[in-house]
């Protein structure tokens, strides 16, 4: 007897009315990670400081509002996770495929009702079977290794529009994947610069609207890039950045001897200040070799069925579907080959279409095999604490729907 298909509107109304304890019974996966199990960037450094016998004085602020987490975004119990989607919003592979598989078929049905999404813009849906209450879908630029003005602007808009939707829905905790750095080929380093600087500026403008932004990385490459950059961009008032740190080694600043010169530590601060002034030049306009995207081994151990209450306040539930658009993408009048091919406003056929393979995905040709997330262990935090994380392939009929979507996405990326 096949499972009765749920109506997404009814399911969304029901879920958004539940409190956290009741919602937890509906999570498709019980190895979810609650927010209080994810240390802030400041706590990470404080614990390292303690290990080195150093006292933490003053500091705080921005570094208490961000976290670096390495693992599967679909297990994070936050108000919203951000999906690196394509313009159809009908699923695909990579993080998009994982989110659709973990959320269930109601996510596809609600996405279908949104009639797609343009590059740089964002739309929000319910999280359904996910531990995240909402999913914010944003479409990153297809960079294919090239970082120009339009790619930089589009990726910046993805973060800005996602945070705007978060605020409009009264939500305060969010997790971002590394948008566009997979099949869309945005080089990892400039993408991280854009992500970190855009989020930092937004938190500075909306300090009371955000509790936590989690940078959820999946690859070791991104983990090392974010760790190095966060030590500079989100340093505590009392955390000094050493010469080597500025040159780019990966050791967190506080594990360096404190006797660096006044000048180098002030230079560290100046550099952070400069980044604040030039946020939009974060990536510059140079062609950057795209780093390998081969997923790397990760190990860790989960803390399943965490019962401990989150101290986070239950946010006001709003159940309208925001499709609020930002006109920046139209206004910028960027004439890109990727824009021409984009079927931005293509009306989707009445009956539910078979899995859609968009022209964008064709363009972002790839021989990259879809990441195998059937069994992935991850390190969950940036201080090396091990958090094992199983991404199980669900056996129930819902996943067949997403699988069929994913099977249409194979071999998208050219070498
Ligand atoms: N990667 C693939 O093989 C593949 C295939 C078809 C479509 N897609 C997707 O790719 C397009 C978007 O490209 P994109 O580069 O923005 O996205 P992406 O290809 O999913 O890569 C974005 C980033 O997410 C990372 N990632 C993958 N799985 C997870 C996970 N479970 N949790 C956290 N992070 C994860 C991935 O390593 C990369 O750093 C869309 O069409 C979407 O459907 C990906």
mmCIF file with all atom_site columns, N, CA, C and O and ligand atoms in Angstrom, residues 71-74 84-86 91-98 140 177-186 188 216-219 222 293 358 361 366 368-371 373 391 409 412, ligand 1:
data_model
loop_
_atom_site.group_PDB
_atom_site.id
_atom_site.type_symbol
_atom_site.label_atom_id
_atom_site.label_alt_id
_atom_site.label_comp_id
_atom_site.label_asym_id
_atom_site.label_entity_id
_atom_site.label_seq_id
_atom_site.pdbx_PDB_ins_code
_atom_site.Cartn_x
_atom_site.Cartn_y
_atom_site.Cartn_z
_atom_site.occupancy
_atom_site.B_iso_or_equiv
_atom_site.pdbx_formal_charge
_atom_site.auth_seq_id
_atom_site.auth_comp_id
_atom_site.auth_asym_id
_atom_site.auth_atom_id
_atom_site.pdbx_PDB_model_num
ATOM   1   N N   . UNK A 1 71  ? 30.197 19.590 7.414   1.00 0.00 ? 71  UNK A N   1
ATOM   2   C CA  . UNK A 1 71  ? 29.327 18.413 7.372   1.00 0.00 ? 71  UNK A CA  1
ATOM   3   C C   . UNK A 1 71  ? 28.103 18.648 6.528   1.00 0.00 ? 71  UNK A C   1
ATOM   4   O O   . UNK A 1 71  ? 28.040 19.569 5.714   1.00 0.00 ? 71  UNK A O   1
ATOM   5   N N   . UNK A 1 72  ? 27.127 17.814 6.749   1.00 0.00 ? 72  UNK A N   1
ATOM   6   C CA  . UNK A 1 72  ? 25.900 17.800 5.947   1.00 0.00 ? 72  UNK A CA  1
ATOM   7   C C   . UNK A 1 72  ? 24.908 18.838 6.466   1.00 0.00 ? 72  UNK A C   1
ATOM   8   O O   . UNK A 1 72  ? 24.479 18.775 7.618   1.00 0.00 ? 72  UNK A O   1
ATOM   9   N N   . UNK A 1 73  ? 24.544 19.767 5.631   1.00 0.00 ? 73  UNK A N   1
ATOM   10  C CA  . UNK A 1 73  ? 23.652 20.873 6.045   1.00 0.00 ? 73  UNK A CA  1
ATOM   11  C C   . UNK A 1 73  ? 22.261 20.367 6.408   1.00 0.00 ? 73  UNK A C   1
ATOM   12  O O   . UNK A 1 73  ? 21.544 21.014 7.167   1.00 0.00 ? 73  UNK A O   1
ATOM   13  N N   . UNK A 1 74  ? 21.869 19.183 5.913   1.00 0.00 ? 74  UNK A N   1
ATOM   14  C CA  . UNK A 1 74  ? 20.479 18.731 6.122   1.00 0.00 ? 74  UNK A CA  1
ATOM   15  C C   . UNK A 1 74  ? 20.234 18.266 7.560   1.00 0.00 ? 74  UNK A C   1
ATOM   16  O O   . UNK A 1 74  ? 19.093 18.019 7.920   1.00 0.00 ? 74  UNK A O   1
ATOM   17  N N   . UNK A 1 84  ? 21.598 25.711 -2.443  1.00 0.00 ? 84  UNK A N   1
ATOM   18  C CA  . UNK A 1 84  ? 22.216 26.187 -3.699  1.00 0.00 ? 84  UNK A CA  1
ATOM   19  C C   . UNK A 1 84  ? 21.463 25.520 -4.836  1.00 0.00 ? 84  UNK A C   1
ATOM   20  O O   . UNK A 1 84  ? 21.814 24.437 -5.294  1.00 0.00 ? 84  UNK A O   1
ATOM   21  N N   . UNK A 1 85  ? 20.415 26.185 -5.271  1.00 0.00 ? 85  UNK A N   1
ATOM   22  C CA  . UNK A 1 85  ? 19.478 25.579 -6.220  1.00 0.00 ? 85  UNK A CA  1
ATOM   23  C C   . UNK A 1 85  ? 19.815 25.972 -7.651  1.00 0.00 ? 85  UNK A C   1
ATOM   24  O O   . UNK A 1 85  ? 20.794 26.674 -7.912  1.00 0.00 ? 85  UNK A O   1
ATOM   25  N N   . UNK A 1 86  ? 18.992 25.459 -8.591  1.00 0.00 ? 86  UNK A N   1
ATOM   26  C CA  . UNK A 1 86  ? 19.077 25.960 -9.965  1.00 0.00 ? 86  UNK A CA  1
ATOM   27  C C   . UNK A 1 86  ? 17.781 26.718 -10.247 1.00 0.00 ? 86  UNK A C   1
ATOM   28  O O   . UNK A 1 86  ? 16.873 26.721 -9.423  1.00 0.00 ? 86  UNK A O   1
ATOM   29  N N   . UNK A 1 91  ? 14.992 20.823 -7.819  1.00 0.00 ? 91  UNK A N   1
ATOM   30  C CA  . UNK A 1 91  ? 15.968 19.847 -7.330  1.00 0.00 ? 91  UNK A CA  1
ATOM   31  C C   . UNK A 1 91  ? 17.014 19.534 -8.387  1.00 0.00 ? 91  UNK A C   1
ATOM   32  O O   . UNK A 1 91  ? 16.961 19.990 -9.517  1.00 0.00 ? 91  UNK A O   1
ATOM   33  N N   . UNK A 1 92  ? 17.976 18.742 -7.977  1.00 0.00 ? 92  UNK A N   1
ATOM   34  C CA  . UNK A 1 92  ? 19.075 18.400 -8.893  1.00 0.00 ? 92  UNK A CA  1
ATOM   35  C C   . UNK A 1 92  ? 20.036 17.495 -8.150  1.00 0.00 ? 92  UNK A C   1
ATOM   36  O O   . UNK A 1 92  ? 19.627 16.475 -7.629  1.00 0.00 ? 92  UNK A O   1
ATOM   37  N N   . UNK A 1 93  ? 21.304 17.947 -8.053  1.00 0.00 ? 93  UNK A N   1
ATOM   38  C CA  . UNK A 1 93  ? 22.266 17.114 -7.334  1.00 0.00 ? 93  UNK A CA  1
ATOM   39  C C   . UNK A 1 93  ? 22.968 17.957 -6.288  1.00 0.00 ? 93  UNK A C   1
ATOM   40  O O   . UNK A 1 93  ? 22.491 19.032 -5.923  1.00 0.00 ? 93  UNK A O   1
ATOM   41  N N   . UNK A 1 94  ? 24.105 17.477 -5.822  1.00 0.00 ? 94  UNK A N   1
ATOM   42  C CA  . UNK A 1 94  ? 24.868 18.227 -4.820  1.00 0.00 ? 94  UNK A CA  1
ATOM   43  C C   . UNK A 1 94  ? 24.002 18.527 -3.605  1.00 0.00 ? 94  UNK A C   1
ATOM   44  O O   . UNK A 1 94  ? 23.142 17.738 -3.213  1.00 0.00 ? 94  UNK A O   1
ATOM   45  N N   . UNK A 1 95  ? 24.221 19.707 -3.041  1.00 0.00 ? 95  UNK A N   1
ATOM   46  C CA  . UNK A 1 95  ? 23.479 20.058 -1.818  1.00 0.00 ? 95  UNK A CA  1
ATOM   47  C C   . UNK A 1 95  ? 21.982 20.160 -2.122  1.00 0.00 ? 95  UNK A C   1
ATOM   48  O O   . UNK A 1 95  ? 21.137 19.781 -1.280  1.00 0.00 ? 95  UNK A O   1
ATOM   49  N N   . UNK A 1 96  ? 21.633 20.578 -3.319  1.00 0.00 ? 96  UNK A N   1
ATOM   50  C CA  . UNK A 1 96  ? 20.225 20.669 -3.742  1.00 0.00 ? 96  UNK A CA  1
ATOM   51  C C   . UNK A 1 96  ? 19.563 19.293 -3.665  1.00 0.00 ? 96  UNK A C   1
ATOM   52  O O   . UNK A 1 96  ? 18.488 19.117 -3.093  1.00 0.00 ? 96  UNK A O   1
ATOM   53  N N   . UNK A 1 97  ? 20.257 18.302 -4.211  1.00 0.00 ? 97  UNK A N   1
ATOM   54  C CA  . UNK A 1 97  ? 19.721 16.937 -4.191  1.00 0.00 ? 97  UNK A CA  1
ATOM   55  C C   . UNK A 1 97  ? 19.574 16.406 -2.775  1.00 0.00 ? 97  UNK A C   1
ATOM   56  O O   . UNK A 1 97  ? 18.557 15.791 -2.425  1.00 0.00 ? 97  UNK A O   1
ATOM   57  N N   . UNK A 1 98  ? 20.571 16.702 -1.917  1.00 0.00 ? 98  UNK A N   1
ATOM   58  C CA  . UNK A 1 98  ? 20.516 16.221 -0.519  1.00 0.00 ? 98  UNK A CA  1
ATOM   59  C C   . UNK A 1 98  ? 19.340 16.829 0.216   1.00 0.00 ? 98  UNK A C   1
ATOM   60  O O   . UNK A 1 98  ? 18.632 16.158 0.965   1.00 0.00 ? 98  UNK A O   1
ATOM   61  N N   . UNK A 1 140 ? 22.852 30.509 -7.468  1.00 0.00 ? 140 UNK A N   1
ATOM   62  C CA  . UNK A 1 140 ? 24.156 31.156 -7.618  1.00 0.00 ? 140 UNK A CA  1
ATOM   63  C C   . UNK A 1 140 ? 24.536 31.313 -9.086  1.00 0.00 ? 140 UNK A C   1
ATOM   64  O O   . UNK A 1 140 ? 23.937 30.688 -9.963  1.00 0.00 ? 140 UNK A O   1
ATOM   65  N N   . UNK A 1 177 ? 25.440 26.843 2.654   1.00 0.00 ? 177 UNK A N   1
ATOM   66  C CA  . UNK A 1 177 ? 26.479 26.013 2.035   1.00 0.00 ? 177 UNK A CA  1
ATOM   67  C C   . UNK A 1 177 ? 27.415 26.932 1.252   1.00 0.00 ? 177 UNK A C   1
ATOM   68  O O   . UNK A 1 177 ? 27.224 28.145 1.232   1.00 0.00 ? 177 UNK A O   1
ATOM   69  N N   . UNK A 1 178 ? 28.386 26.355 0.587   1.00 0.00 ? 178 UNK A N   1
ATOM   70  C CA  . UNK A 1 178 ? 29.306 27.172 -0.242  1.00 0.00 ? 178 UNK A CA  1
ATOM   71  C C   . UNK A 1 178 ? 28.676 27.341 -1.619  1.00 0.00 ? 178 UNK A C   1
ATOM   72  O O   . UNK A 1 178 ? 28.977 26.598 -2.562  1.00 0.00 ? 178 UNK A O   1
ATOM   73  N N   . UNK A 1 179 ? 27.819 28.313 -1.725  1.00 0.00 ? 179 UNK A N   1
ATOM   74  C CA  . UNK A 1 179 ? 26.993 28.503 -2.925  1.00 0.00 ? 179 UNK A CA  1
ATOM   75  C C   . UNK A 1 179 ? 27.866 28.656 -4.173  1.00 0.00 ? 179 UNK A C   1
ATOM   76  O O   . UNK A 1 179 ? 28.875 29.358 -4.154  1.00 0.00 ? 179 UNK A O   1
ATOM   77  N N   . UNK A 1 180 ? 27.485 27.980 -5.233  1.00 0.00 ? 180 UNK A N   1
ATOM   78  C CA  . UNK A 1 180 ? 28.091 28.077 -6.574  1.00 0.00 ? 180 UNK A CA  1
ATOM   79  C C   . UNK A 1 180 ? 29.467 27.444 -6.705  1.00 0.00 ? 180 UNK A C   1
ATOM   80  O O   . UNK A 1 180 ? 30.035 27.445 -7.791  1.00 0.00 ? 180 UNK A O   1
ATOM   81  N N   . UNK A 1 181 ? 30.038 26.925 -5.612  1.00 0.00 ? 181 UNK A N   1
ATOM   82  C CA  . UNK A 1 181 ? 31.415 26.414 -5.693  1.00 0.00 ? 181 UNK A CA  1
ATOM   83  C C   . UNK A 1 181 ? 31.472 24.956 -6.127  1.00 0.00 ? 181 UNK A C   1
ATOM   84  O O   . UNK A 1 181 ? 32.538 24.380 -6.251  1.00 0.00 ? 181 UNK A O   1
ATOM   85  N N   . UNK A 1 182 ? 30.331 24.351 -6.365  1.00 0.00 ? 182 UNK A N   1
ATOM   86  C CA  . UNK A 1 182 ? 30.329 22.963 -6.839  1.00 0.00 ? 182 UNK A CA  1
ATOM   87  C C   . UNK A 1 182 ? 30.225 22.925 -8.342  1.00 0.00 ? 182 UNK A C   1
ATOM   88  O O   . UNK A 1 182 ? 31.102 23.410 -9.057  1.00 0.00 ? 182 UNK A O   1
ATOM   89  N N   . UNK A 1 183 ? 29.127 22.403 -8.838  1.00 0.00 ? 183 UNK A N   1
ATOM   90  C CA  . UNK A 1 183 ? 28.974 22.240 -10.290 1.00 0.00 ? 183 UNK A CA  1
ATOM   91  C C   . UNK A 1 183 ? 28.989 23.584 -11.013 1.00 0.00 ? 183 UNK A C   1
ATOM   92  O O   . UNK A 1 183 ? 29.356 23.679 -12.179 1.00 0.00 ? 183 UNK A O   1
ATOM   93  N N   . UNK A 1 184 ? 28.630 24.675 -10.329 1.00 0.00 ? 184 UNK A N   1
ATOM   94  C CA  . UNK A 1 184 ? 28.611 25.982 -11.003 1.00 0.00 ? 184 UNK A CA  1
ATOM   95  C C   . UNK A 1 184 ? 30.002 26.606 -11.105 1.00 0.00 ? 184 UNK A C   1
ATOM   96  O O   . UNK A 1 184 ? 30.184 27.651 -11.705 1.00 0.00 ? 184 UNK A O   1
ATOM   97  N N   . UNK A 1 185 ? 30.984 25.989 -10.460 1.00 0.00 ? 185 UNK A N   1
ATOM   98  C CA  . UNK A 1 185 ? 32.372 26.318 -10.736 1.00 0.00 ? 185 UNK A CA  1
ATOM   99  C C   . UNK A 1 185 ? 32.880 27.659 -10.260 1.00 0.00 ? 185 UNK A C   1
ATOM   100 O O   . UNK A 1 185 ? 33.842 28.200 -10.796 1.00 0.00 ? 185 UNK A O   1
ATOM   101 N N   . UNK A 1 186 ? 32.291 28.217 -9.198  1.00 0.00 ? 186 UNK A N   1
ATOM   102 C CA  . UNK A 1 186 ? 32.839 29.466 -8.645  1.00 0.00 ? 186 UNK A CA  1
ATOM   103 C C   . UNK A 1 186 ? 34.064 29.091 -7.822  1.00 0.00 ? 186 UNK A C   1
ATOM   104 O O   . UNK A 1 186 ? 33.980 28.258 -6.931  1.00 0.00 ? 186 UNK A O   1
ATOM   105 N N   . UNK A 1 188 ? 36.715 28.515 -5.045  1.00 0.00 ? 188 UNK A N   1
ATOM   106 C CA  . UNK A 1 188 ? 36.421 28.438 -3.614  1.00 0.00 ? 188 UNK A CA  1
ATOM   107 C C   . UNK A 1 188 ? 36.861 29.678 -2.835  1.00 0.00 ? 188 UNK A C   1
ATOM   108 O O   . UNK A 1 188 ? 36.109 30.182 -1.991  1.00 0.00 ? 188 UNK A O   1
ATOM   109 N N   . UNK A 1 216 ? 28.379 26.378 6.534   1.00 0.00 ? 216 UNK A N   1
ATOM   110 C CA  . UNK A 1 216 ? 28.422 24.915 6.492   1.00 0.00 ? 216 UNK A CA  1
ATOM   111 C C   . UNK A 1 216 ? 29.238 24.463 5.293   1.00 0.00 ? 216 UNK A C   1
ATOM   112 O O   . UNK A 1 216 ? 28.793 24.535 4.152   1.00 0.00 ? 216 UNK A O   1
ATOM   113 N N   . UNK A 1 217 ? 30.460 24.033 5.554   1.00 0.00 ? 217 UNK A N   1
ATOM   114 C CA  . UNK A 1 217 ? 31.318 23.576 4.457   1.00 0.00 ? 217 UNK A CA  1
ATOM   115 C C   . UNK A 1 217 ? 31.253 22.055 4.385   1.00 0.00 ? 217 UNK A C   1
ATOM   116 O O   . UNK A 1 217 ? 30.935 21.383 5.368   1.00 0.00 ? 217 UNK A O   1
ATOM   117 N N   . UNK A 1 218 ? 31.557 21.547 3.208   1.00 0.00 ? 218 UNK A N   1
ATOM   118 C CA  . UNK A 1 218 ? 31.437 20.101 2.998   1.00 0.00 ? 218 UNK A CA  1
ATOM   119 C C   . UNK A 1 218 ? 32.795 19.499 2.659   1.00 0.00 ? 218 UNK A C   1
ATOM   120 O O   . UNK A 1 218 ? 33.073 18.363 2.939   1.00 0.00 ? 218 UNK A O   1
ATOM   121 N N   . UNK A 1 219 ? 33.629 20.293 2.009   1.00 0.00 ? 219 UNK A N   1
ATOM   122 C CA  . UNK A 1 219 ? 34.934 19.811 1.544   1.00 0.00 ? 219 UNK A CA  1
ATOM   123 C C   . UNK A 1 219 ? 36.039 20.327 2.454   1.00 0.00 ? 219 UNK A C   1
ATOM   124 O O   . UNK A 1 219 ? 35.956 21.448 2.988   1.00 0.00 ? 219 UNK A O   1
ATOM   125 N N   . UNK A 1 222 ? 37.338 23.790 1.480   1.00 0.00 ? 222 UNK A N   1
ATOM   126 C CA  . UNK A 1 222 ? 36.566 24.936 1.967   1.00 0.00 ? 222 UNK A CA  1
ATOM   127 C C   . UNK A 1 222 ? 36.756 25.131 3.462   1.00 0.00 ? 222 UNK A C   1
ATOM   128 O O   . UNK A 1 222 ? 36.853 26.252 3.954   1.00 0.00 ? 222 UNK A O   1
ATOM   129 N N   . UNK A 1 293 ? 37.318 19.823 -6.860  1.00 0.00 ? 293 UNK A N   1
ATOM   130 C CA  . UNK A 1 293 ? 36.088 19.715 -6.070  1.00 0.00 ? 293 UNK A CA  1
ATOM   131 C C   . UNK A 1 293 ? 35.895 18.294 -5.553  1.00 0.00 ? 293 UNK A C   1
ATOM   132 O O   . UNK A 1 293 ? 34.834 17.920 -5.131  1.00 0.00 ? 293 UNK A O   1
ATOM   133 N N   . UNK A 1 358 ? 17.642 21.694 -16.247 1.00 0.00 ? 358 UNK A N   1
ATOM   134 C CA  . UNK A 1 358 ? 17.527 23.021 -16.853 1.00 0.00 ? 358 UNK A CA  1
ATOM   135 C C   . UNK A 1 358 ? 18.681 23.271 -17.814 1.00 0.00 ? 358 UNK A C   1
ATOM   136 O O   . UNK A 1 358 ? 19.703 22.591 -17.765 1.00 0.00 ? 358 UNK A O   1
ATOM   137 N N   . UNK A 1 361 ? 21.882 23.782 -16.072 1.00 0.00 ? 361 UNK A N   1
ATOM   138 C CA  . UNK A 1 361 ? 22.664 22.590 -15.734 1.00 0.00 ? 361 UNK A CA  1
ATOM   139 C C   . UNK A 1 361 ? 23.405 22.095 -16.965 1.00 0.00 ? 361 UNK A C   1
ATOM   140 O O   . UNK A 1 361 ? 24.530 21.648 -16.890 1.00 0.00 ? 361 UNK A O   1
ATOM   141 N N   . UNK A 1 366 ? 29.268 19.027 -16.680 1.00 0.00 ? 366 UNK A N   1
ATOM   142 C CA  . UNK A 1 366 ? 30.187 18.501 -15.674 1.00 0.00 ? 366 UNK A CA  1
ATOM   143 C C   . UNK A 1 366 ? 30.401 17.014 -15.901 1.00 0.00 ? 366 UNK A C   1
ATOM   144 O O   . UNK A 1 366 ? 29.493 16.321 -16.287 1.00 0.00 ? 366 UNK A O   1
ATOM   145 N N   . UNK A 1 368 ? 31.669 15.783 -13.313 1.00 0.00 ? 368 UNK A N   1
ATOM   146 C CA  . UNK A 1 368 ? 31.762 15.495 -11.879 1.00 0.00 ? 368 UNK A CA  1
ATOM   147 C C   . UNK A 1 368 ? 30.626 14.536 -11.519 1.00 0.00 ? 368 UNK A C   1
ATOM   148 O O   . UNK A 1 368 ? 29.488 14.796 -11.810 1.00 0.00 ? 368 UNK A O   1
ATOM   149 N N   . UNK A 1 369 ? 30.985 13.403 -10.978 1.00 0.00 ? 369 UNK A N   1
ATOM   150 C CA  . UNK A 1 369 ? 29.971 12.468 -10.521 1.00 0.00 ? 369 UNK A CA  1
ATOM   151 C C   . UNK A 1 369 ? 29.219 13.150 -9.386  1.00 0.00 ? 369 UNK A C   1
ATOM   152 O O   . UNK A 1 369 ? 29.809 13.856 -8.593  1.00 0.00 ? 369 UNK A O   1
ATOM   153 N N   . UNK A 1 370 ? 27.907 12.937 -9.305  1.00 0.00 ? 370 UNK A N   1
ATOM   154 C CA  . UNK A 1 370 ? 27.167 13.539 -8.207  1.00 0.00 ? 370 UNK A CA  1
ATOM   155 C C   . UNK A 1 370 ? 27.789 13.053 -6.912  1.00 0.00 ? 370 UNK A C   1
ATOM   156 O O   . UNK A 1 370 ? 28.127 11.880 -6.787  1.00 0.00 ? 370 UNK A O   1
ATOM   157 N N   . UNK A 1 371 ? 27.973 14.048 -5.956  1.00 0.00 ? 371 UNK A N   1
ATOM   158 C CA  . UNK A 1 371 ? 28.634 13.650 -4.733  1.00 0.00 ? 371 UNK A CA  1
ATOM   159 C C   . UNK A 1 371 ? 27.874 12.519 -4.067  1.00 0.00 ? 371 UNK A C   1
ATOM   160 O O   . UNK A 1 371 ? 26.672 12.583 -3.939  1.00 0.00 ? 371 UNK A O   1
ATOM   161 N N   . UNK A 1 373 ? 26.507 11.139 -1.213  1.00 0.00 ? 373 UNK A N   1
ATOM   162 C CA  . UNK A 1 373 ? 26.248 11.534 0.168   1.00 0.00 ? 373 UNK A CA  1
ATOM   163 C C   . UNK A 1 373 ? 25.525 10.413 0.894   1.00 0.00 ? 373 UNK A C   1
ATOM   164 O O   . UNK A 1 373 ? 24.931 10.614 1.934   1.00 0.00 ? 373 UNK A O   1
ATOM   165 N N   . UNK A 1 391 ? 24.955 10.597 6.271   1.00 0.00 ? 391 UNK A N   1
ATOM   166 C CA  . UNK A 1 391 ? 23.910 11.088 5.383   1.00 0.00 ? 391 UNK A CA  1
ATOM   167 C C   . UNK A 1 391 ? 23.306 9.826  4.776   1.00 0.00 ? 391 UNK A C   1
ATOM   168 O O   . UNK A 1 391 ? 23.866 9.229  3.883   1.00 0.00 ? 391 UNK A O   1
ATOM   169 N N   . UNK A 1 409 ? 20.536 14.458 -13.770 1.00 0.00 ? 409 UNK A N   1
ATOM   170 C CA  . UNK A 1 409 ? 21.570 15.490 -13.674 1.00 0.00 ? 409 UNK A CA  1
ATOM   171 C C   . UNK A 1 409 ? 22.976 14.921 -13.818 1.00 0.00 ? 409 UNK A C   1
ATOM   172 O O   . UNK A 1 409 ? 23.932 15.590 -13.512 1.00 0.00 ? 409 UNK A O   1
ATOM   173 N N   . UNK A 1 412 ? 26.961 16.533 -15.618 1.00 0.00 ? 412 UNK A N   1
ATOM   174 C CA  . UNK A 1 412 ? 26.638 17.903 -16.032 1.00 0.00 ? 412 UNK A CA  1
ATOM   175 C C   . UNK A 1 412 ? 27.859 18.750 -16.298 1.00 0.00 ? 412 UNK A C   1
ATOM   176 O O   . UNK A 1 412 ? 27.823 19.706 -16.982 1.00 0.00 ? 412 UNK A O   1
HETATM 177 N N1  . LIG B 2 .   ? 27.265 18.634 -7.548  1.00 0.00 ? 1   LIG B N1  1
HETATM 178 C C1  . LIG B 2 .   ? 26.591 17.907 -8.471  1.00 0.00 ? 1   LIG B C1  1
HETATM 179 O O1  . LIG B 2 .   ? 26.996 16.853 -8.906  1.00 0.00 ? 1   LIG B O1  1
HETATM 180 C C2  . LIG B 2 .   ? 25.279 18.456 -8.986  1.00 0.00 ? 1   LIG B C2  1
HETATM 181 C C3  . LIG B 2 .   ? 24.592 17.807 -10.018 1.00 0.00 ? 1   LIG B C3  1
HETATM 182 C C4  . LIG B 2 .   ? 23.429 18.377 -10.475 1.00 0.00 ? 1   LIG B C4  1
HETATM 183 C C5  . LIG B 2 .   ? 22.975 19.555 -9.888  1.00 0.00 ? 1   LIG B C5  1
HETATM 184 N N2  . LIG B 2 .   ? 23.632 20.111 -8.870  1.00 0.00 ? 1   LIG B N2  1
HETATM 185 C C6  . LIG B 2 .   ? 23.300 21.299 -8.182  1.00 0.00 ? 1   LIG B C6  1
HETATM 186 O O2  . LIG B 2 .   ? 24.223 22.194 -8.742  1.00 0.00 ? 1   LIG B O2  1
HETATM 187 C C7  . LIG B 2 .   ? 23.615 23.347 -9.211  1.00 0.00 ? 1   LIG B C7  1
HETATM 188 C C8  . LIG B 2 .   ? 24.078 24.422 -8.269  1.00 0.00 ? 1   LIG B C8  1
HETATM 189 O O3  . LIG B 2 .   ? 25.502 24.422 -8.303  1.00 0.00 ? 1   LIG B O3  1
HETATM 190 P P1  . LIG B 2 .   ? 26.318 24.803 -6.982  1.00 0.00 ? 1   LIG B P1  1
HETATM 191 O O4  . LIG B 2 .   ? 27.767 24.763 -7.322  1.00 0.00 ? 1   LIG B O4  1
HETATM 192 O O5  . LIG B 2 .   ? 25.749 26.070 -6.430  1.00 0.00 ? 1   LIG B O5  1
HETATM 193 O O6  . LIG B 2 .   ? 25.923 23.661 -5.933  1.00 0.00 ? 1   LIG B O6  1
HETATM 194 P P2  . LIG B 2 .   ? 26.617 22.253 -5.570  1.00 0.00 ? 1   LIG B P2  1
HETATM 195 O O7  . LIG B 2 .   ? 27.161 21.601 -6.786  1.00 0.00 ? 1   LIG B O7  1
HETATM 196 O O8  . LIG B 2 .   ? 25.653 21.497 -4.769  1.00 0.00 ? 1   LIG B O8  1
HETATM 197 O O9  . LIG B 2 .   ? 27.881 22.659 -4.638  1.00 0.00 ? 1   LIG B O9  1
HETATM 198 C C9  . LIG B 2 .   ? 27.770 23.642 -3.609  1.00 0.00 ? 1   LIG B C9  1
HETATM 199 C C10 . LIG B 2 .   ? 28.569 23.220 -2.391  1.00 0.00 ? 1   LIG B C10 1
HETATM 200 O O10 . LIG B 2 .   ? 27.764 22.384 -1.558  1.00 0.00 ? 1   LIG B O10 1
HETATM 201 C C11 . LIG B 2 .   ? 28.562 21.310 -1.085  1.00 0.00 ? 1   LIG B C11 1
HETATM 202 N N3  . LIG B 2 .   ? 27.660 20.225 -0.647  1.00 0.00 ? 1   LIG B N3  1
HETATM 203 C C12 . LIG B 2 .   ? 27.271 19.117 -1.316  1.00 0.00 ? 1   LIG B C12 1
HETATM 204 N N4  . LIG B 2 .   ? 26.441 18.377 -0.560  1.00 0.00 ? 1   LIG B N4  1
HETATM 205 C C13 . LIG B 2 .   ? 26.310 19.032 0.638   1.00 0.00 ? 1   LIG B C13 1
HETATM 206 C C14 . LIG B 2 .   ? 25.618 18.775 1.852   1.00 0.00 ? 1   LIG B C14 1
HETATM 207 N N5  . LIG B 2 .   ? 24.852 17.684 2.018   1.00 0.00 ? 1   LIG B N5  1
HETATM 208 N N6  . LIG B 2 .   ? 25.717 19.674 2.857   1.00 0.00 ? 1   LIG B N6  1
HETATM 209 C C15 . LIG B 2 .   ? 26.459 20.797 2.713   1.00 0.00 ? 1   LIG B C15 1
HETATM 210 N N7  . LIG B 2 .   ? 27.151 21.108 1.598   1.00 0.00 ? 1   LIG B N7  1
HETATM 211 C C16 . LIG B 2 .   ? 27.081 20.224 0.574   1.00 0.00 ? 1   LIG B C16 1
HETATM 212 C C17 . LIG B 2 .   ? 29.463 21.000 -2.247  1.00 0.00 ? 1   LIG B C17 1
HETATM 213 O O11 . LIG B 2 .   ? 30.598 20.270 -1.794  1.00 0.00 ? 1   LIG B O11 1
HETATM 214 C C18 . LIG B 2 .   ? 29.832 22.407 -2.677  1.00 0.00 ? 1   LIG B C18 1
HETATM 215 O O12 . LIG B 2 .   ? 30.876 22.876 -1.848  1.00 0.00 ? 1   LIG B O12 1
HETATM 216 C C19 . LIG B 2 .   ? 22.139 23.062 -9.203  1.00 0.00 ? 1   LIG B C19 1
HETATM 217 O O13 . LIG B 2 .   ? 21.744 22.636 -10.481 1.00 0.00 ? 1   LIG B O13 1
HETATM 218 C C20 . LIG B 2 .   ? 21.971 21.951 -8.222  1.00 0.00 ? 1   LIG B C20 1
HETATM 219 O O14 . LIG B 2 .   ? 20.914 21.061 -8.570  1.00 0.00 ? 1   LIG B O14 1
HETATM 220 C C21 . LIG B 2 .   ? 24.794 19.616 -8.405  1.00 0.00 ? 1   LIG B C21 1
#
